[in-house]
């Protein structure tokens, strides 16, 4: 069937698979190919489009008054539609028969779809336009290029087992990998993968009666990024022609070749760089300069005060002078005087004297006020050697 205005509900473009039996008036009965609760049967001088529970009764949403026709396509009368209050004639609704080949083609999802048009779209909605490929659970045995036949374009048949969401096929955008065409149970949506099959997307088409969105005559709506869904009558969804399928295949092949050439170039550059490093002949860049020691805050009476960690001023081995290999130097107590030695980053501090202020056991650092330095430094125990205080020095911290 086809046609119909807003009163036609989801009947626009719907298909009924051959008769499945006969009613009590000995007329054939058809069941909807998508909606299993929609049937066409004869009762009381009319053909009815109705629910399964009403088959054979004079109840339904559409009816065709015609006593003489054995099947609905044989009638020249106008279908009537119930709008909730009264019946109104809908001459644009037509019922016609199809061959098995035509029916199989109509019920087979096309391997590719083109979503085009639209005006003043939100950027996310605009990203949903373009070429979509049918998603397969198992890959088709041969490419779909040129498989549409005359007039059929890419819709001549989709090989392999295609993926379904809410009992309908799914298409994936050819360039935007996060854009899909899927059915949410009520409408077709152009949406992100995370919302696949749910009522959340950027473009929507309310037509539950079509097997694929290209069969619909309804108008697409587009999200404005807020709460609005203005109609977009210029948006169309169609099956690409054979020429477009071929052109897309050529473009995809060229893009794949460019990507492969770029990957080969990157691998060659990486290999050359690795050879230079292994050869050792190339001049190596100088090492970065050592950072200057960080100053610590003013001395505090508590030993738990946080101090900076100037690793660059500390020796590398971790063993103090005079200590045996592997032996740990004792931690000087606050108020003790120490002699600095074996400093790498600040060799100018070696042989200077300092006053111990605190010790941070967690960081293994000693806070030392060094002679000639404005602020205390955080040093390793291994770089400090205990020494007695000078004349008149009490050894108490302040």
Short mmCIF file of C-alpha atoms in Angstrom, two decimals:
data_model
loop_
_atom_site.label_atom_id
_atom_site.label_comp_id
_atom_site.label_asym_id
_atom_site.label_seq_id
_atom_site.Cartn_x
_atom_site.Cartn_y
_atom_site.Cartn_z
CA UNK A 1 0.00 0.00 0.00
CA UNK A 2 1.04 3.62 -0.31
CA UNK A 3 -0.08 7.20 -0.03
CA UNK A 4 -2.43 8.56 2.55
CA UNK A 5 -2.27 11.74 4.60
CA UNK A 6 -1.75 12.17 8.30
CA UNK A 7 -4.81 10.01 8.86
CA UNK A 8 -3.06 7.08 7.26
CA UNK A 9 -1.00 6.48 10.39
CA UNK A 10 2.00 4.27 9.80
CA UNK A 11 0.44 2.66 6.75
CA UNK A 12 2.40 4.75 4.22
CA UNK A 13 4.63 2.45 2.24
CA UNK A 14 3.69 -0.63 4.27
CA UNK A 15 3.84 -4.09 2.68
CA UNK A 16 1.80 -7.20 3.35
CA UNK A 17 3.37 -10.55 2.58
CA UNK A 18 1.06 -12.80 0.47
CA UNK A 19 -2.21 -14.18 1.83
CA UNK A 20 -1.89 -16.39 4.88
CA UNK A 21 -5.37 -17.89 4.88
CA UNK A 22 -9.02 -17.07 4.26
CA UNK A 23 -11.68 -15.44 6.44
CA UNK A 24 -15.20 -16.75 7.00
CA UNK A 25 -16.33 -14.92 3.83
CA UNK A 26 -13.87 -17.11 1.90
CA UNK A 27 -11.71 -14.12 0.99
CA UNK A 28 -7.91 -14.11 1.37
CA UNK A 29 -6.27 -12.58 4.42
CA UNK A 30 -2.93 -10.73 4.56
CA UNK A 31 -0.64 -9.94 7.49
CA UNK A 32 1.65 -6.90 7.65
CA UNK A 33 5.29 -7.66 6.86
CA UNK A 34 6.56 -5.57 9.78
CA UNK A 35 3.67 -5.13 12.22
CA UNK A 36 2.41 -8.61 13.01
CA UNK A 37 -0.74 -7.17 14.60
CA UNK A 38 -1.90 -5.47 11.37
CA UNK A 39 -4.07 -7.53 9.02
CA UNK A 40 -6.25 -7.03 5.93
CA UNK A 41 -9.45 -9.07 5.80
CA UNK A 42 -13.00 -8.86 4.43
CA UNK A 43 -16.19 -8.40 6.45
CA UNK A 44 -19.68 -7.00 5.77
CA UNK A 45 -19.10 -5.69 2.24
CA UNK A 46 -15.75 -4.00 3.00
CA UNK A 47 -12.07 -4.76 3.20
CA UNK A 48 -10.58 -3.78 6.56
CA UNK A 49 -7.09 -2.94 7.82
CA UNK A 50 -7.36 -4.04 11.45
CA UNK A 51 -5.80 -5.70 14.46
CA UNK A 52 -5.38 -9.45 14.58
CA UNK A 53 -8.13 -9.81 17.20
CA UNK A 54 -10.64 -8.20 14.80
CA UNK A 55 -9.88 -10.26 11.69
CA UNK A 56 -13.19 -11.06 9.96
CA UNK A 57 -15.10 -8.38 11.89
CA UNK A 58 -16.18 -4.95 10.64
CA UNK A 59 -13.62 -3.14 12.80
CA UNK A 60 -10.39 -1.37 11.94
CA UNK A 61 -8.63 1.88 11.06
CA UNK A 62 -8.97 1.67 7.26
CA UNK A 63 -11.74 0.16 5.20
CA UNK A 64 -12.54 -0.20 1.49
CA UNK A 65 -16.22 -0.59 0.63
CA UNK A 66 -16.33 -3.09 -2.25
CA UNK A 67 -18.50 -6.19 -2.34
CA UNK A 68 -17.60 -7.34 -5.84
CA UNK A 69 -13.78 -7.34 -5.64
CA UNK A 70 -12.19 -10.59 -4.51
CA UNK A 71 -8.98 -8.73 -3.46
CA UNK A 72 -8.43 -5.04 -2.57
CA UNK A 73 -6.25 -4.25 -5.64
CA UNK A 74 -9.25 -5.03 -7.84
CA UNK A 75 -11.31 -2.15 -6.44
CA UNK A 76 -11.64 1.36 -7.83
CA UNK A 77 -13.28 2.69 -4.68
CA UNK A 78 -11.53 5.08 -2.29
CA UNK A 79 -10.20 3.86 1.03
CA UNK A 80 -11.65 5.47 4.13
CA UNK A 81 -9.74 6.37 7.29
CA UNK A 82 -11.02 6.64 10.86
CA UNK A 83 -9.70 9.81 12.52
CA UNK A 84 -11.15 9.02 15.96
CA UNK A 85 -14.46 10.77 15.28
CA UNK A 86 -15.54 10.00 11.73
CA UNK A 87 -14.61 8.25 8.49
CA UNK A 88 -13.04 10.32 5.74
CA UNK A 89 -12.18 9.32 2.16
CA UNK A 90 -8.48 9.05 1.29
CA UNK A 91 -8.25 8.69 -2.51
CA UNK A 92 -4.43 8.83 -2.40
CA UNK A 93 -4.25 5.49 -0.56
CA UNK A 94 -3.71 2.69 -3.05
CA UNK A 95 -3.52 -1.06 -2.67
CA UNK A 96 -1.71 -3.01 -5.36
CA UNK A 97 -0.20 -6.43 -5.77
CA UNK A 98 3.46 -7.28 -6.20
CA UNK A 99 5.35 -10.21 -7.63
CA UNK A 100 7.50 -12.36 -5.38
CA UNK A 101 10.63 -10.77 -6.87
CA UNK A 102 9.31 -7.24 -6.22
CA UNK A 103 8.30 -8.20 -2.71
CA UNK A 104 11.69 -9.75 -1.95
CA UNK A 105 13.44 -6.61 -3.20
CA UNK A 106 11.17 -4.36 -1.10
CA UNK A 107 11.80 -6.44 2.03
CA UNK A 108 15.57 -6.69 1.51
CA UNK A 109 17.50 -3.82 3.15
CA UNK A 110 19.69 -1.90 0.70
CA UNK A 111 23.47 -2.23 1.25
CA UNK A 112 23.83 1.56 1.16
CA UNK A 113 21.70 4.67 1.81
CA UNK A 114 22.22 8.37 1.09
CA UNK A 115 20.86 10.94 3.55
CA UNK A 116 20.80 14.36 1.87
CA UNK A 117 19.37 17.90 2.08
CA UNK A 118 18.43 19.97 5.10
CA UNK A 119 18.63 23.72 5.84
CA UNK A 120 20.21 25.54 8.80
CA UNK A 121 21.00 22.32 10.63
CA UNK A 122 22.74 22.06 13.98
CA UNK A 123 26.38 20.96 13.36
CA UNK A 124 25.73 17.58 15.00
CA UNK A 125 22.63 17.05 12.86
CA UNK A 126 24.53 18.09 9.72
CA UNK A 127 27.19 15.49 10.57
CA UNK A 128 24.49 12.82 10.17
CA UNK A 129 24.05 13.53 6.46
CA UNK A 130 25.96 11.48 3.94
CA UNK A 131 26.60 7.90 2.89
CA UNK A 132 25.61 4.96 5.10
CA UNK A 133 26.55 1.30 4.67
CA UNK A 134 24.51 -1.64 5.94
CA UNK A 135 26.02 -3.21 9.07
CA UNK A 136 26.59 -6.96 8.76
CA UNK A 137 26.88 -9.56 11.48
CA UNK A 138 28.81 -11.63 8.92
CA UNK A 139 30.54 -10.06 5.90
CA UNK A 140 28.91 -10.35 2.48
CA UNK A 141 30.62 -12.80 0.11
CA UNK A 142 31.09 -10.15 -2.59
CA UNK A 143 31.11 -6.34 -2.77
CA UNK A 144 27.84 -4.55 -3.39
CA UNK A 145 29.23 -2.34 -6.18
CA UNK A 146 27.12 -2.67 -9.33
CA UNK A 147 24.78 -5.20 -7.70
CA UNK A 148 21.66 -3.07 -7.85
CA UNK A 149 20.57 -3.79 -11.39
CA UNK A 150 18.76 -1.37 -13.63
CA UNK A 151 16.87 1.21 -11.64
CA UNK A 152 17.63 -0.53 -8.38
CA UNK A 153 20.94 1.13 -7.62
CA UNK A 154 22.57 -0.26 -4.54
CA UNK A 155 19.26 -1.66 -3.40
CA UNK A 156 19.38 -4.80 -5.48
CA UNK A 157 20.16 -6.93 -2.45
CA UNK A 158 22.41 -7.06 0.60
CA UNK A 159 24.44 -10.25 0.90
CA UNK A 160 25.47 -11.67 4.24
CA UNK A 161 23.59 -11.54 7.55
CA UNK A 162 22.85 -7.94 8.48
CA UNK A 163 22.73 -6.61 12.02
CA UNK A 164 19.30 -5.77 13.45
CA UNK A 165 18.21 -3.42 16.23
CA UNK A 166 14.54 -3.50 17.27
CA UNK A 167 13.94 -6.02 14.45
CA UNK A 168 15.12 -3.56 11.78
CA UNK A 169 18.42 -3.27 9.89
CA UNK A 170 21.14 -0.79 10.88
CA UNK A 171 23.35 1.40 8.68
CA UNK A 172 26.67 3.01 9.66
CA UNK A 173 28.02 6.30 8.29
CA UNK A 174 30.87 5.81 5.84
CA UNK A 175 33.07 8.62 7.23
CA UNK A 176 31.62 9.56 10.65
CA UNK A 177 32.07 6.27 12.50
CA UNK A 178 29.89 7.43 15.40
CA UNK A 179 26.79 8.03 13.26
CA UNK A 180 24.18 5.31 12.62
CA UNK A 181 20.73 4.96 11.08
CA UNK A 182 18.59 2.75 13.31
CA UNK A 183 14.99 2.13 14.40
CA UNK A 184 13.90 2.80 18.00
CA UNK A 185 10.57 0.95 17.79
CA UNK A 186 8.59 4.01 16.69
CA UNK A 187 10.83 6.13 14.45
CA UNK A 188 14.01 5.98 12.38
CA UNK A 189 16.87 7.98 13.88
CA UNK A 190 20.26 9.25 12.76
CA UNK A 191 22.10 8.89 16.05
CA UNK A 192 25.35 8.22 17.87
CA UNK A 193 26.48 4.68 18.61
CA UNK A 194 25.95 5.05 22.36
CA UNK A 195 22.22 5.69 21.70
CA UNK A 196 21.77 2.94 19.11
CA UNK A 197 18.16 1.76 19.05
CA UNK A 198 17.01 4.30 21.66
CA UNK A 199 14.80 7.38 21.17
CA UNK A 200 17.77 9.74 21.12
CA UNK A 201 19.39 11.19 18.04
CA UNK A 202 19.79 14.23 15.76
CA UNK A 203 17.47 13.38 12.86
CA UNK A 204 14.19 11.45 13.14
CA UNK A 205 11.60 10.00 10.78
CA UNK A 206 8.30 8.83 12.25
CA UNK A 207 7.30 5.92 10.03
CA UNK A 208 7.10 2.52 11.66
CA UNK A 209 5.59 0.93 8.57
CA UNK A 210 8.67 0.86 6.36
CA UNK A 211 11.39 -1.77 6.32
CA UNK A 212 14.04 0.89 5.60
CA UNK A 213 13.83 4.71 5.80
CA UNK A 214 14.18 5.16 2.03
CA UNK A 215 10.69 3.65 1.60
CA UNK A 216 8.99 6.37 3.66
CA UNK A 217 7.09 9.39 2.37
CA UNK A 218 7.02 11.10 5.76
CA UNK A 219 9.02 14.24 6.59
CA UNK A 220 12.27 14.14 8.56
CA UNK A 221 12.72 16.28 11.67
CA UNK A 222 16.03 17.66 12.96
CA UNK A 223 17.08 18.52 16.50
CA UNK A 224 18.08 22.14 17.08
CA UNK A 225 20.33 21.13 19.97
CA UNK A 226 17.77 22.26 22.55
CA UNK A 227 14.16 21.06 22.79
CA UNK A 228 13.00 21.81 19.26
CA UNK A 229 12.54 19.38 16.37
CA UNK A 230 11.66 21.49 13.31
CA UNK A 231 10.51 19.70 10.17
CA UNK A 232 13.09 19.36 7.38
CA UNK A 233 11.10 18.59 4.21
CA UNK A 234 14.24 18.89 2.03
CA UNK A 235 15.98 15.96 3.77
CA UNK A 236 15.69 12.78 1.72
CA UNK A 237 16.86 9.22 2.25
CA UNK A 238 17.38 7.16 -0.89
CA UNK A 239 19.25 4.24 -2.36
CA UNK A 240 22.32 5.35 -4.34
CA UNK A 241 22.50 4.61 -8.04
CA UNK A 242 24.97 2.18 -9.57
CA UNK A 243 27.12 5.10 -10.75
CA UNK A 244 27.21 6.57 -7.23
CA UNK A 245 28.07 3.19 -5.75
CA UNK A 246 30.94 2.82 -8.22
CA UNK A 247 32.17 6.36 -7.55
CA UNK A 248 32.05 5.79 -3.80
CA UNK A 249 33.96 2.53 -4.16
CA UNK A 250 36.65 4.29 -6.25
CA UNK A 251 36.90 7.13 -3.74
CA UNK A 252 37.17 4.67 -0.85
CA UNK A 253 39.89 2.75 -2.70
CA UNK A 254 41.88 5.95 -3.38
CA UNK A 255 41.54 7.01 0.25
CA UNK A 256 42.75 3.58 1.42
CA UNK A 257 45.75 3.84 -0.92
CA UNK A 258 46.60 7.31 0.40
CA UNK A 259 46.36 6.11 4.00
CA UNK A 260 48.57 3.10 3.22
CA UNK A 261 51.16 5.33 1.49
CA UNK A 262 51.15 7.68 4.48
CA UNK A 263 51.61 4.73 6.84
CA UNK A 264 54.54 3.39 4.75
CA UNK A 265 56.19 6.82 4.77
CA UNK A 266 55.82 7.05 8.54
CA UNK A 267 57.35 3.57 8.96
CA UNK A 268 60.33 4.51 6.74
CA UNK A 269 60.98 7.68 8.73
CA UNK A 270 60.80 5.76 12.00
CA UNK A 271 63.24 3.14 10.64
CA UNK A 272 65.75 5.82 9.54
CA UNK A 273 65.54 7.50 12.92
CA UNK A 274 66.18 4.15 14.64
CA UNK A 275 69.26 3.51 12.47
CA UNK A 276 70.77 6.88 13.39
CA UNK A 277 70.32 6.15 17.09
CA UNK A 278 71.87 2.68 16.81
CA UNK A 279 74.78 3.90 14.61
CA UNK A 280 76.09 6.34 17.16
CA UNK A 281 77.75 8.46 14.44
CA UNK A 282 75.17 11.16 14.52
CA UNK A 283 75.76 14.03 16.86
CA UNK A 284 73.65 13.67 19.96
CA UNK A 285 71.95 16.72 21.51
CA UNK A 286 73.58 18.01 24.72
CA UNK A 287 71.96 16.93 27.99
CA UNK A 288 69.61 19.46 29.57
CA UNK A 289 71.14 21.71 32.26
CA UNK A 290 70.67 20.61 35.85
CA UNK A 291 67.98 22.57 37.68
CA UNK A 292 69.02 24.84 40.50
CA UNK A 293 68.28 23.64 44.04
CA UNK A 294 64.89 24.59 45.34
CA UNK A 295 64.77 26.63 48.50
CA UNK A 296 62.71 25.47 51.48
CA UNK A 297 60.51 27.68 53.66
CA UNK A 298 61.85 29.31 56.81
CA UNK A 299 62.84 26.88 59.53
CA UNK A 300 60.09 25.61 61.77
CA UNK A 301 60.30 24.23 65.25
CA UNK A 302 58.48 21.04 64.17
CA UNK A 303 60.36 18.35 62.24
CA UNK A 304 57.21 17.59 60.19
CA UNK A 305 57.50 20.82 58.15
CA UNK A 306 57.37 20.17 54.37
CA UNK A 307 60.66 20.91 52.59
CA UNK A 308 61.60 21.10 48.91
CA UNK A 309 63.50 18.20 47.34
CA UNK A 310 66.40 19.57 45.26
CA UNK A 311 67.49 16.20 43.83
CA UNK A 312 70.00 17.90 41.56
CA UNK A 313 72.22 18.98 44.48
CA UNK A 314 72.45 15.51 45.99
CA UNK A 315 75.06 12.85 45.41
CA UNK A 316 74.14 9.78 43.42
CA UNK A 317 75.33 6.82 45.53
CA UNK A 318 73.40 7.50 48.70
CA UNK A 319 76.38 6.54 50.95
CA UNK A 320 78.00 9.18 53.17
CA UNK A 321 81.72 9.84 53.39
CA UNK A 322 83.50 7.46 55.69
CA UNK A 323 80.57 4.99 55.53
CA UNK A 324 81.12 1.50 54.20
CA UNK A 325 79.39 0.20 51.09
CA UNK A 326 75.71 -0.32 51.87
CA UNK A 327 75.95 1.34 55.32
CA UNK A 328 73.48 4.11 56.08
CA UNK A 329 74.74 7.30 57.73
CA UNK A 330 72.98 8.27 60.99
CA UNK A 331 70.42 11.05 60.77
CA UNK A 332 71.75 14.20 62.46
CA UNK A 333 69.47 15.65 65.09
CA UNK A 334 67.99 19.16 64.79
CA UNK A 335 70.50 21.69 66.15
CA UNK A 336 73.54 19.66 65.03
CA UNK A 337 76.16 21.08 62.68
CA UNK A 338 77.02 19.19 59.50
CA UNK A 339 79.55 19.45 56.68
CA UNK A 340 78.20 19.22 53.11
CA UNK A 341 80.01 16.93 50.66
CA UNK A 342 79.62 14.93 47.39
CA UNK A 343 77.02 17.33 45.94
CA UNK A 344 76.76 16.99 42.15
CA UNK A 345 74.38 19.72 41.03
CA UNK A 346 75.87 22.33 43.37
CA UNK A 347 79.52 21.44 43.83
CA UNK A 348 80.10 24.98 45.16
CA UNK A 349 78.28 23.94 48.36
CA UNK A 350 80.71 21.13 49.12
CA UNK A 351 82.79 21.69 52.29
CA UNK A 352 80.31 24.29 53.56
CA UNK A 353 78.89 24.06 57.03
CA UNK A 354 75.16 23.89 57.82
CA UNK A 355 72.80 23.79 60.79
CA UNK A 356 70.22 20.96 60.86
CA UNK A 357 66.67 22.29 61.27
CA UNK A 358 64.42 19.26 60.75
CA UNK A 359 64.11 15.80 59.21
CA UNK A 360 61.36 14.45 56.93
CA UNK A 361 61.41 10.65 57.36
CA UNK A 362 58.87 10.10 54.58
CA UNK A 363 61.04 11.82 51.98
CA UNK A 364 64.38 11.03 53.65
CA UNK A 365 65.40 14.68 53.52
CA UNK A 366 67.16 16.86 56.12
CA UNK A 367 66.35 20.55 56.34
CA UNK A 368 69.69 22.41 56.58
CA UNK A 369 70.49 26.10 56.86
CA UNK A 370 73.73 26.37 54.88
CA UNK A 371 76.27 29.12 55.54
CA UNK A 372 76.04 31.75 52.83
CA UNK A 373 72.61 30.62 51.56
CA UNK A 374 69.53 32.82 52.09
CA UNK A 375 67.08 29.93 52.49
CA UNK A 376 67.29 26.40 53.95
CA UNK A 377 67.80 23.42 51.65
CA UNK A 378 66.45 19.86 51.74
CA UNK A 379 69.42 17.45 51.47
CA UNK A 380 70.07 13.73 51.72
CA UNK A 381 71.64 12.29 54.83
CA UNK A 382 74.38 10.78 52.64
CA UNK A 383 75.61 14.26 51.75
CA UNK A 384 76.01 15.40 55.36
CA UNK A 385 78.86 14.71 57.77
CA UNK A 386 78.39 15.55 61.50
CA UNK A 387 80.77 18.14 62.94
CA UNK A 388 81.04 19.93 66.31
CA UNK A 389 79.68 23.48 66.73
CA UNK A 390 82.07 26.44 66.70
CA UNK A 391 83.03 28.50 69.75
CA UNK A 392 80.07 30.24 71.35
CA UNK A 393 77.53 28.28 69.28
CA UNK A 394 74.84 26.61 71.34
CA UNK A 395 73.60 24.34 68.54
CA UNK A 396 69.96 25.27 69.19
CA UNK A 397 67.67 26.05 66.25
CA UNK A 398 65.74 29.28 66.08
#
